[in-house]
Short mmCIF file of C-alpha atoms and ligand atoms in Angstrom, two decimals:
data_model
loop_
_atom_site.label_atom_id
_atom_site.label_comp_id
_atom_site.label_asym_id
_atom_site.label_seq_id
_atom_site.Cartn_x
_atom_site.Cartn_y
_atom_site.Cartn_z
CA UNK A 1 81.72 89.48 119.47
CA UNK A 2 81.57 91.44 116.24
CA UNK A 3 83.05 94.34 118.05
CA UNK A 4 85.95 92.21 119.22
CA UNK A 5 86.51 90.95 115.73
CA UNK A 6 86.62 94.47 114.43
CA UNK A 7 89.18 95.44 117.02
CA UNK A 8 91.32 92.48 116.08
CA UNK A 9 91.10 93.42 112.41
CA UNK A 10 91.87 97.02 113.16
CA UNK A 11 94.76 96.08 115.39
CA UNK A 12 96.21 93.90 112.69
CA UNK A 13 95.83 96.90 110.41
CA UNK A 14 97.82 98.96 112.86
CA UNK A 15 100.38 96.22 113.12
CA UNK A 16 100.63 96.35 109.35
CA UNK A 17 101.21 100.07 109.45
CA UNK A 18 103.86 99.66 112.14
CA UNK A 19 105.56 96.95 110.13
CA UNK A 20 105.55 99.19 107.12
CA UNK A 21 107.70 101.68 108.93
CA UNK A 22 110.61 99.30 108.58
CA UNK A 23 111.60 100.69 105.26
CA UNK A 24 114.65 99.15 103.68
CA UNK A 25 116.03 100.87 100.61
CA UNK A 26 113.21 101.58 98.19
CA UNK A 27 111.24 98.56 99.34
CA UNK A 28 109.02 97.94 102.33
CA UNK A 29 108.25 94.64 103.96
CA UNK A 30 104.65 93.84 104.69
CA UNK A 31 103.49 91.03 106.94
CA UNK A 32 102.18 88.26 104.75
CA UNK A 33 99.44 87.34 107.25
CA UNK A 34 97.96 90.81 107.80
CA UNK A 35 95.07 92.61 106.15
CA UNK A 36 96.06 93.85 102.70
CA UNK A 37 93.98 96.21 100.62
CA UNK A 38 94.69 95.45 96.97
CA UNK A 39 93.06 98.64 95.65
CA UNK A 40 94.52 102.16 95.43
CA UNK A 41 97.43 101.28 93.16
CA UNK A 42 99.26 103.63 90.88
CA UNK A 43 100.01 101.25 88.08
CA UNK A 44 97.70 98.81 86.41
CA UNK A 45 99.78 95.67 85.91
CA UNK A 46 102.68 95.95 88.32
CA UNK A 47 101.82 93.80 91.34
CA UNK A 48 101.12 95.54 94.60
CA UNK A 49 103.49 93.16 96.37
CA UNK A 50 105.77 90.29 95.61
CA UNK A 51 107.99 87.73 97.28
CA UNK A 52 110.41 85.12 96.06
CA UNK A 53 111.95 81.98 97.45
CA UNK A 54 114.28 79.21 96.39
CA UNK A 55 112.29 76.29 95.07
CA UNK A 56 114.52 74.00 97.10
CA UNK A 57 113.12 75.61 100.27
CA UNK A 58 109.50 75.01 99.37
CA UNK A 59 107.88 72.31 101.45
CA UNK A 60 104.30 72.79 100.33
CA UNK A 61 102.92 74.04 96.99
CA UNK A 62 99.83 75.38 98.69
CA UNK A 63 98.67 78.92 99.41
CA UNK A 64 95.49 80.04 101.10
CA UNK A 65 94.01 83.35 102.09
CA UNK A 66 90.73 85.06 102.86
CA UNK A 67 89.47 87.29 100.09
CA UNK A 68 86.68 89.86 99.92
CA UNK A 69 85.49 91.93 96.99
CA UNK A 70 82.51 93.44 95.18
CA UNK A 71 84.58 93.92 92.04
CA UNK A 72 83.73 91.63 89.10
CA UNK A 73 87.14 91.73 87.44
CA UNK A 74 90.80 91.96 88.34
CA UNK A 75 94.09 90.21 89.05
CA UNK A 76 94.26 88.40 92.39
CA UNK A 77 97.28 86.13 92.71
CA UNK A 78 100.23 85.38 90.49
CA UNK A 79 103.09 82.90 90.61
CA UNK A 80 105.95 81.94 88.33
CA UNK A 81 109.17 79.99 88.03
CA UNK A 82 112.11 80.18 85.59
CA UNK A 83 111.91 83.97 85.67
CA UNK A 84 108.45 84.01 84.20
CA UNK A 85 108.85 81.32 81.56
CA UNK A 86 106.33 79.23 83.52
CA UNK A 87 103.60 81.37 85.03
CA UNK A 88 100.18 81.24 86.59
CA UNK A 89 97.57 83.90 87.34
CA UNK A 90 94.29 83.76 89.25
CA UNK A 91 91.86 86.53 88.35
CA UNK A 92 88.16 87.26 88.46
CA UNK A 93 85.94 87.75 85.44
CA UNK A 94 82.22 88.45 85.93
CA UNK A 95 82.98 87.69 89.57
CA UNK A 96 83.98 84.11 88.73
CA UNK A 97 87.52 82.78 89.30
CA UNK A 98 89.64 82.31 86.23
CA UNK A 99 93.06 80.68 86.03
CA UNK A 100 95.51 81.17 83.21
CA UNK A 101 98.69 79.18 82.95
CA UNK A 102 101.62 79.50 80.57
CA UNK A 103 104.07 76.63 80.47
CA UNK A 104 106.49 75.81 77.66
CA UNK A 105 104.38 75.89 74.49
CA UNK A 106 101.03 75.68 76.34
CA UNK A 107 98.61 78.47 77.25
CA UNK A 108 95.52 77.56 79.26
CA UNK A 109 92.57 79.57 80.46
CA UNK A 110 89.86 78.06 82.69
CA UNK A 111 87.01 79.82 84.40
CA UNK A 112 84.49 78.34 86.75
CA UNK A 113 82.96 78.02 90.15
CA UNK A 114 80.80 80.37 92.11
CA UNK A 115 80.79 84.14 91.94
CA UNK A 116 83.07 85.54 94.60
CA UNK A 117 82.23 89.25 94.34
CA UNK A 118 79.46 89.29 96.91
CA UNK A 119 81.25 91.36 99.55
CA UNK A 120 81.65 88.40 101.93
CA UNK A 121 84.97 86.93 103.04
CA UNK A 122 85.81 83.70 101.24
CA UNK A 123 88.63 81.30 102.00
CA UNK A 124 90.58 80.58 98.82
CA UNK A 125 93.13 77.83 98.54
CA UNK A 126 95.39 77.14 95.60
CA UNK A 127 97.61 74.14 95.40
CA UNK A 128 99.50 72.15 92.92
CA UNK A 129 99.03 68.37 92.86
CA UNK A 130 101.44 66.89 90.35
CA UNK A 131 100.30 68.06 86.94
CA UNK A 132 97.11 69.64 88.33
CA UNK A 133 96.36 73.01 89.84
CA UNK A 134 93.41 73.04 92.24
CA UNK A 135 91.33 75.97 93.46
CA UNK A 136 89.21 75.52 96.55
CA UNK A 137 86.70 78.06 97.80
CA UNK A 138 85.47 77.72 101.38
CA UNK A 139 87.00 74.22 101.55
CA UNK A 140 85.19 73.03 98.45
CA UNK A 141 87.03 72.19 95.22
CA UNK A 142 85.80 74.62 92.54
CA UNK A 143 88.28 74.35 89.72
CA UNK A 144 90.90 71.79 88.66
CA UNK A 145 93.27 72.35 85.76
CA UNK A 146 95.47 69.58 84.39
CA UNK A 147 98.43 70.37 82.22
CA UNK A 148 100.95 68.22 80.46
CA UNK A 149 103.66 68.98 77.96
CA UNK A 150 106.37 66.74 76.63
CA UNK A 151 108.60 69.80 76.45
CA UNK A 152 108.49 70.43 80.18
CA UNK A 153 111.06 68.84 82.38
CA UNK A 154 110.24 69.27 86.04
CA UNK A 155 112.99 71.40 87.38
CA UNK A 156 113.05 72.02 91.09
CA UNK A 157 115.91 74.45 91.12
CA UNK A 158 115.81 78.18 90.80
CA UNK A 159 113.34 80.65 92.23
CA UNK A 160 109.62 80.83 92.63
CA UNK A 161 108.02 84.27 92.64
CA UNK A 162 104.60 85.18 94.00
CA UNK A 163 102.72 88.43 93.52
CA UNK A 164 99.43 90.05 94.47
CA UNK A 165 97.08 92.06 92.26
CA UNK A 166 99.21 92.12 89.12
CA UNK A 167 101.64 90.08 87.06
CA UNK A 168 105.40 89.84 86.58
CA UNK A 169 105.14 88.78 82.94
CA UNK A 170 103.97 90.95 80.09
CA UNK A 171 100.19 91.13 79.69
CA UNK A 172 100.70 90.18 76.03
CA UNK A 173 101.35 86.66 77.28
CA UNK A 174 97.79 86.30 78.51
CA UNK A 175 95.52 83.96 76.64
CA UNK A 176 92.39 85.86 77.68
CA UNK A 177 93.09 89.54 78.49
CA UNK A 178 91.38 91.15 81.46
CA UNK A 179 91.26 94.42 83.39
CA UNK A 180 93.80 93.94 86.22
CA UNK A 181 92.73 96.59 88.72
CA UNK A 182 90.86 95.15 91.65
CA UNK A 183 89.13 96.66 94.65
CA UNK A 184 89.55 93.82 97.13
CA UNK A 185 90.99 92.89 100.51
CA UNK A 186 93.01 89.90 101.59
CA UNK A 187 93.75 88.65 105.09
CA UNK A 188 95.17 85.64 106.89
CA UNK A 189 97.38 84.62 104.00
CA UNK A 190 99.68 81.58 104.01
CA UNK A 191 101.90 81.53 100.98
CA UNK A 192 103.63 78.23 100.19
CA UNK A 193 104.22 77.84 103.90
CA UNK A 194 106.86 80.55 103.69
CA UNK A 195 107.40 82.91 106.56
CA UNK A 196 108.83 85.63 104.36
CA UNK A 197 107.19 89.02 104.08
CA UNK A 198 105.85 90.72 100.97
CA UNK A 199 108.03 93.33 99.31
CA UNK A 200 106.34 96.43 98.06
CA UNK A 201 107.27 99.78 96.61
CA UNK A 202 108.26 102.26 99.33
CA UNK A 203 105.86 104.87 97.93
CA UNK A 204 102.88 102.60 98.55
CA UNK A 205 100.66 103.80 101.39
CA UNK A 206 98.90 100.90 103.07
CA UNK A 207 95.15 101.50 103.21
CA UNK A 208 92.84 100.01 105.79
CA UNK A 209 89.96 97.82 104.67
CA UNK A 210 86.48 98.97 105.64
CA UNK A 211 84.91 96.61 108.13
CA UNK A 212 81.70 96.39 106.14
CA UNK A 213 81.18 97.31 102.53
CA UNK A 214 78.34 97.87 100.11
CA UNK A 215 78.26 98.26 96.34
CA UNK A 216 79.33 101.57 94.90
CA UNK A 217 82.31 103.77 94.21
CA UNK A 218 83.65 105.56 97.22
CA UNK A 219 85.09 109.05 96.78
CA UNK A 220 86.78 110.20 100.02
CA UNK A 221 86.97 113.80 98.82
CA UNK A 222 90.50 113.87 97.45
CA UNK A 223 90.32 113.02 93.78
CA UNK A 224 88.50 112.25 90.57
CA UNK A 225 87.90 109.59 87.92
CA UNK A 226 88.24 110.69 84.32
CA UNK A 227 86.81 109.24 81.12
CA UNK A 228 87.15 110.09 77.46
CA UNK A 229 83.56 110.30 76.20
CA UNK A 230 84.60 108.66 72.93
CA UNK A 231 85.19 105.46 74.95
CA UNK A 232 81.69 105.62 76.48
CA UNK A 233 78.38 104.58 74.93
CA UNK A 234 77.25 107.08 72.32
CA UNK A 235 74.13 108.55 70.86
CA UNK A 236 71.12 106.39 69.97
CA UNK A 237 68.53 109.00 69.04
CA UNK A 238 68.92 112.78 68.85
CA UNK A 239 65.67 113.34 70.79
CA UNK A 240 66.76 111.23 73.76
CA UNK A 241 70.31 112.56 73.70
CA UNK A 242 72.94 110.98 75.95
CA UNK A 243 72.03 110.37 79.57
CA UNK A 244 74.32 109.96 82.52
CA UNK A 245 72.53 108.71 85.64
CA UNK A 246 74.12 108.78 89.05
CA UNK A 247 72.66 107.13 92.15
CA UNK A 248 74.09 107.54 95.62
CA UNK A 249 74.71 109.87 98.54
CA UNK A 250 77.29 112.55 98.11
CA UNK A 251 78.35 116.12 98.41
CA UNK A 252 80.72 118.28 96.38
CA UNK A 253 81.29 118.44 92.64
CA UNK A 254 79.39 115.69 90.85
CA UNK A 255 80.94 115.87 87.40
CA UNK A 256 82.58 118.12 84.90
CA UNK A 257 82.98 118.16 81.14
CA UNK A 258 85.95 119.60 79.29
CA UNK A 259 87.14 119.99 75.77
CA UNK A 260 89.20 122.63 74.01
CA UNK A 261 87.74 126.00 74.93
CA UNK A 262 84.83 124.49 76.85
CA UNK A 263 84.30 123.58 80.48
CA UNK A 264 81.18 122.75 82.42
CA UNK A 265 81.04 121.93 86.14
CA UNK A 266 78.07 120.41 87.93
CA UNK A 267 78.50 121.34 91.59
CA UNK A 268 76.76 120.65 94.86
CA UNK A 269 73.47 118.85 94.78
CA UNK A 270 70.78 120.75 96.63
CA UNK A 271 69.72 119.19 99.90
CA UNK A 272 72.94 117.23 100.11
CA UNK A 273 75.06 119.90 101.67
CA UNK A 274 74.65 118.81 105.24
CA UNK A 275 77.73 116.67 105.60
CA UNK A 276 78.81 115.49 108.96
CA UNK A 277 82.45 114.74 109.33
CA UNK A 278 83.91 112.01 111.44
CA UNK A 279 87.53 111.29 112.08
CA UNK A 280 88.89 107.86 111.43
CA UNK A 281 91.74 107.32 113.83
CA UNK A 282 93.32 104.46 111.92
CA UNK A 283 96.11 106.33 110.30
CA UNK A 284 98.48 108.80 111.80
CA UNK A 285 97.13 111.63 109.75
CA UNK A 286 93.51 111.08 110.66
CA UNK A 287 91.23 110.63 107.74
CA UNK A 288 87.90 112.37 107.37
CA UNK A 289 85.01 110.32 106.17
CA UNK A 290 81.85 111.88 104.84
CA UNK A 291 78.78 110.23 106.21
CA UNK A 292 76.28 109.55 103.49
CA UNK A 293 73.56 112.14 103.13
CA UNK A 294 70.12 111.41 101.72
CA UNK A 295 70.27 109.05 98.76
CA UNK A 296 69.87 110.97 95.52
CA UNK A 297 69.45 110.31 91.83
CA UNK A 298 70.84 112.67 89.29
CA UNK A 299 70.06 112.53 85.61
CA UNK A 300 72.37 114.51 83.40
CA UNK A 301 71.30 114.69 79.77
CA UNK A 302 73.45 115.87 76.92
CA UNK A 303 71.38 117.22 74.01
CA UNK A 304 72.73 118.61 70.75
CA UNK A 305 72.81 122.20 72.02
CA UNK A 306 72.05 121.95 75.72
CA UNK A 307 72.91 120.22 78.98
CA UNK A 308 69.99 119.22 81.19
CA UNK A 309 70.09 118.26 84.88
CA UNK A 310 67.08 116.45 86.32
CA UNK A 311 64.87 117.82 83.53
CA UNK A 312 66.03 121.40 84.11
CA UNK A 313 68.04 122.94 81.33
CA UNK A 314 71.34 124.16 82.73
CA UNK A 315 73.13 125.38 79.67
CA UNK A 316 71.96 126.21 76.16
CA UNK A 317 74.21 127.20 73.36
CA UNK A 318 73.68 127.16 69.63
CA UNK A 319 77.38 127.56 68.98
CA UNK A 320 78.37 124.13 70.33
CA UNK A 321 77.37 120.71 69.06
CA UNK A 322 77.61 118.45 72.10
CA UNK A 323 76.87 115.30 70.12
CA UNK A 324 79.90 115.68 67.90
CA UNK A 325 82.01 116.81 70.87
CA UNK A 326 80.97 113.67 72.75
CA UNK A 327 81.85 111.48 69.79
CA UNK A 328 85.21 113.16 69.18
CA UNK A 329 86.11 112.89 72.85
CA UNK A 330 85.54 115.27 75.75
CA UNK A 331 86.84 114.64 79.22
CA UNK A 332 84.03 113.51 81.49
CA UNK A 333 85.25 113.70 85.07
CA UNK A 334 83.36 112.30 88.03
CA UNK A 335 83.97 113.88 91.41
CA UNK A 336 85.57 117.18 90.50
CA UNK A 337 87.46 119.20 87.95
CA UNK A 338 90.71 117.72 86.63
CA UNK A 339 94.02 119.49 86.93
CA UNK A 340 95.27 122.40 88.99
CA UNK A 341 93.30 125.20 87.37
CA UNK A 342 91.77 127.94 89.49
CA UNK A 343 88.45 126.26 88.90
CA UNK A 344 89.73 122.94 90.22
CA UNK A 345 91.04 124.67 93.33
CA UNK A 346 87.84 126.54 94.00
CA UNK A 347 85.60 123.47 93.79
CA UNK A 348 85.14 120.69 96.31
CA UNK A 349 85.95 117.14 95.37
CA UNK A 350 83.07 114.75 95.67
CA UNK A 351 82.74 112.96 99.00
CA UNK A 352 80.42 110.04 99.37
CA UNK A 353 79.26 106.90 97.69
CA UNK A 354 78.14 106.72 94.07
CA UNK A 355 76.17 103.50 94.15
CA UNK A 356 75.81 103.33 90.41
CA UNK A 357 76.82 105.37 87.38
CA UNK A 358 75.02 104.65 84.11
CA UNK A 359 75.80 106.12 80.72
CA UNK A 360 73.09 105.35 78.18
CA UNK A 361 71.85 102.71 80.61
CA UNK A 362 75.20 100.92 80.80
CA UNK A 363 77.06 100.55 84.09
CA UNK A 364 80.34 102.46 84.13
CA UNK A 365 83.28 100.75 85.80
CA UNK A 366 85.78 103.17 87.33
CA UNK A 367 88.52 100.57 86.88
CA UNK A 368 88.27 101.38 83.18
CA UNK A 369 88.78 105.10 83.63
CA UNK A 370 91.49 106.96 81.76
CA UNK A 371 92.68 108.15 85.14
CA UNK A 372 91.47 107.33 88.64
CA UNK A 373 92.86 108.88 91.81
CA UNK A 374 94.42 106.23 94.05
CA UNK A 375 92.20 107.15 97.01
CA UNK A 376 88.99 106.13 95.21
CA UNK A 377 87.48 102.73 95.87
CA UNK A 378 86.02 101.70 92.56
CA UNK A 379 83.67 98.96 93.78
CA UNK A 380 83.12 99.38 97.51
CA UNK A 381 81.77 101.95 99.92
CA UNK A 382 81.81 101.75 103.70
CA UNK A 383 78.32 100.96 104.99
CA UNK A 384 76.40 103.15 107.40
CA UNK A 385 78.07 101.18 110.17
CA UNK A 386 80.96 103.59 109.55
CA UNK A 387 80.03 105.31 112.77
CA UNK A 388 80.62 102.12 114.70
CA UNK A 389 83.88 101.49 112.90
CA UNK A 390 85.05 104.92 113.89
CA UNK A 391 84.28 104.32 117.55
CA UNK A 392 86.01 100.97 117.71
CA UNK A 393 88.96 102.18 115.72
CA UNK A 394 89.45 104.93 118.22
CA UNK A 395 89.45 102.34 120.96
CA UNK A 396 91.88 100.19 119.06
CA UNK A 397 94.05 103.20 118.52
CA UNK A 398 94.13 104.00 122.20
CA UNK A 399 94.78 100.37 123.09
CA UNK A 400 97.67 100.20 120.68
CA UNK A 401 99.02 103.58 121.60
C1 NAG B 1 118.60 81.01 97.41
O1 NAG B 1 119.77 80.35 97.03
C2 NAG B 1 120.88 81.17 96.76
C3 NAG B 1 122.04 80.33 96.26
O2 NAG B 1 121.70 78.98 96.19
C4 NAG B 1 121.24 81.94 98.02
O3 NAG B 1 122.33 82.79 97.77
C5 NAG B 1 120.05 82.75 98.48
O4 NAG B 1 120.32 83.39 99.70
C6 NAG B 1 118.84 81.86 98.65
N1 NAG B 1 117.69 82.71 98.89
C7 NAG B 1 116.82 82.49 99.86
C8 NAG B 1 115.67 83.46 99.96
O5 NAG B 1 116.92 81.57 100.64
C1 NAG B 2 105.10 74.37 107.16
O1 NAG B 2 106.17 74.91 107.87
C2 NAG B 2 106.23 74.45 109.21
C3 NAG B 2 107.34 75.24 109.92
O2 NAG B 2 108.39 75.55 109.06
C4 NAG B 2 106.48 72.95 109.21
O3 NAG B 2 106.54 72.47 110.53
C5 NAG B 2 105.33 72.27 108.46
O4 NAG B 2 105.58 70.89 108.36
C6 NAG B 2 105.20 72.86 107.08
N1 NAG B 2 104.02 72.32 106.41
C7 NAG B 2 104.04 71.72 105.24
C8 NAG B 2 102.72 71.24 104.72
O5 NAG B 2 105.06 71.60 104.62
C1 NAG B 3 89.66 110.96 73.36
O1 NAG B 3 89.71 109.92 72.39
C2 NAG B 3 89.83 110.41 71.06
C3 NAG B 3 89.70 109.25 70.14
O2 NAG B 3 90.50 108.18 70.54
C4 NAG B 3 91.13 111.17 70.90
O3 NAG B 3 91.26 111.68 69.61
C5 NAG B 3 91.16 112.32 71.92
O4 NAG B 3 92.40 112.99 71.86
C6 NAG B 3 90.92 111.80 73.32
N1 NAG B 3 90.78 112.94 74.20
C7 NAG B 3 91.39 113.02 75.38
C8 NAG B 3 91.14 114.25 76.15
O5 NAG B 3 92.10 112.11 75.81
#
C-alpha cells in the first residue's frame, strides 16, 4: 500500500517535470495539483510561483492543500487584491501558523493553533467568510481572524493574485517580520476552485520531495552554506572559547573558515569515508544520493590562538587572535570551501545529513545563512528508507518511460 502511494507520488512528480517542459517565454506553467517543493529558491522574498484570476470568475474563496515541513519558520501562502493594496500572508513561526493581513489602514497579525512542523502531511484550508478569514488544519478550525474597516468598500472587480512561499508586496509592509525561506512540500492543492496553473520563473528547476524525511540539513554534495561569524553567538569565557558542534552522518569537507590572509579547512571525518552511492532515477540527469554513514559528533573549538577538533589541537598560531577575528567577522562555511579557488576545487563538498549544528549551544538555522546553495535542504533529510525510495522510483521511471 505504502509502496503504491509512493509510486503515485513519484509519478505525479514525473508528471510535474513533464508539465514543466512546456516552457512559454520566460515563464513555466506548473500543475496546481501536483507535488511542489517550496525549498531550493534563489531569492528570499520572491514567491516560487504565482497565479492570478479575475475576481469576477471566482466562485469560491476557499483554498486547500496538503503541507509537510520540519521547518519552524517561513512563508507558505500569499494572496492579494487591488495590486497588493489588500493582502494576506500565511506563514509559520515556531512551527505555528501565523496570518498577517493588510487592508486599507489596518494591519493584523494573528498566530495560533497547533505546531505544523512535525514532518507529517497536514491538510490546510483557508477560506474567507464575509469579514472573517478562517484557517482549518486537518478539518478542524484552528484560527479565525475578523477584520472590519469603514474605509473598505467591498470591490469585486479587478484581479486576485495568489503566490506560494513568498510575497508580492514589500516585506516592509509586514506587521511582524519573519524569515521567508521554507523547506516544505505541498501537494493536492485546490486554489479558489481555479483550474489555472502556477506560473514560475523558467530558471526554476522543480525538485522532488523525499518520500520520508527526518530532522536535519541535507547536503547533496553540490554546495555550501555560509555564515558571517559576527552574526553568530560570540565568546562567553576565554577558557571555554567558541564551540561549534555538529551531529549527523556525512562525508566530505565539514567546514572552513576564511578571513583576509587566512583559510582553514576541516576535511573528511575519519571512519566516515565509506560512502555508498545510489542513483535516484527521478530526474533526467540522475542524482546521486549519499547514504548516511555512521552517525558522528564533531566538536570544533575556537580558542584565542588555536583551533581544536574533538579535543585534538589542529592548528596553533600565536600570530592570530581568533577571538577578535570571530567578532570582526570571518566566513564560516559548512559543507565546503566557498568560491572557485584551487582549494575549493580540490576539496569535496559535504554529502549527508547534518542533524544539528550548534554554535555556543545555540541551534543554527541554515535559512539564516548569508548564502545557501539552492540544492541544500535546510530542515529535512531523506530517511534511511532512501534505498526503498530509489527502488520504487526506478520502477516508476520505467512505468512512465
Ligand atoms: C480578465 O478580464 C480581462 C478584461 O475584463 C480579460 O481581458 C482577461 O482575459 C481576463 N483574464 C482571465 C484570466 O480570465
Ligand atoms: C468549483 O468548480 C466546479 C467546476 O468549475 C463547479 O462545478 C463547482 O460548483 C465549483 N465549486 C464551488 C464551491 O464554487
Ligand atoms: C561580517 O560582518 C561584519 C560586521 O557586520 C562586516 O564588517 C564584515 O565585512 C562581514 N564579513 C563578511 C565576509 O561578510
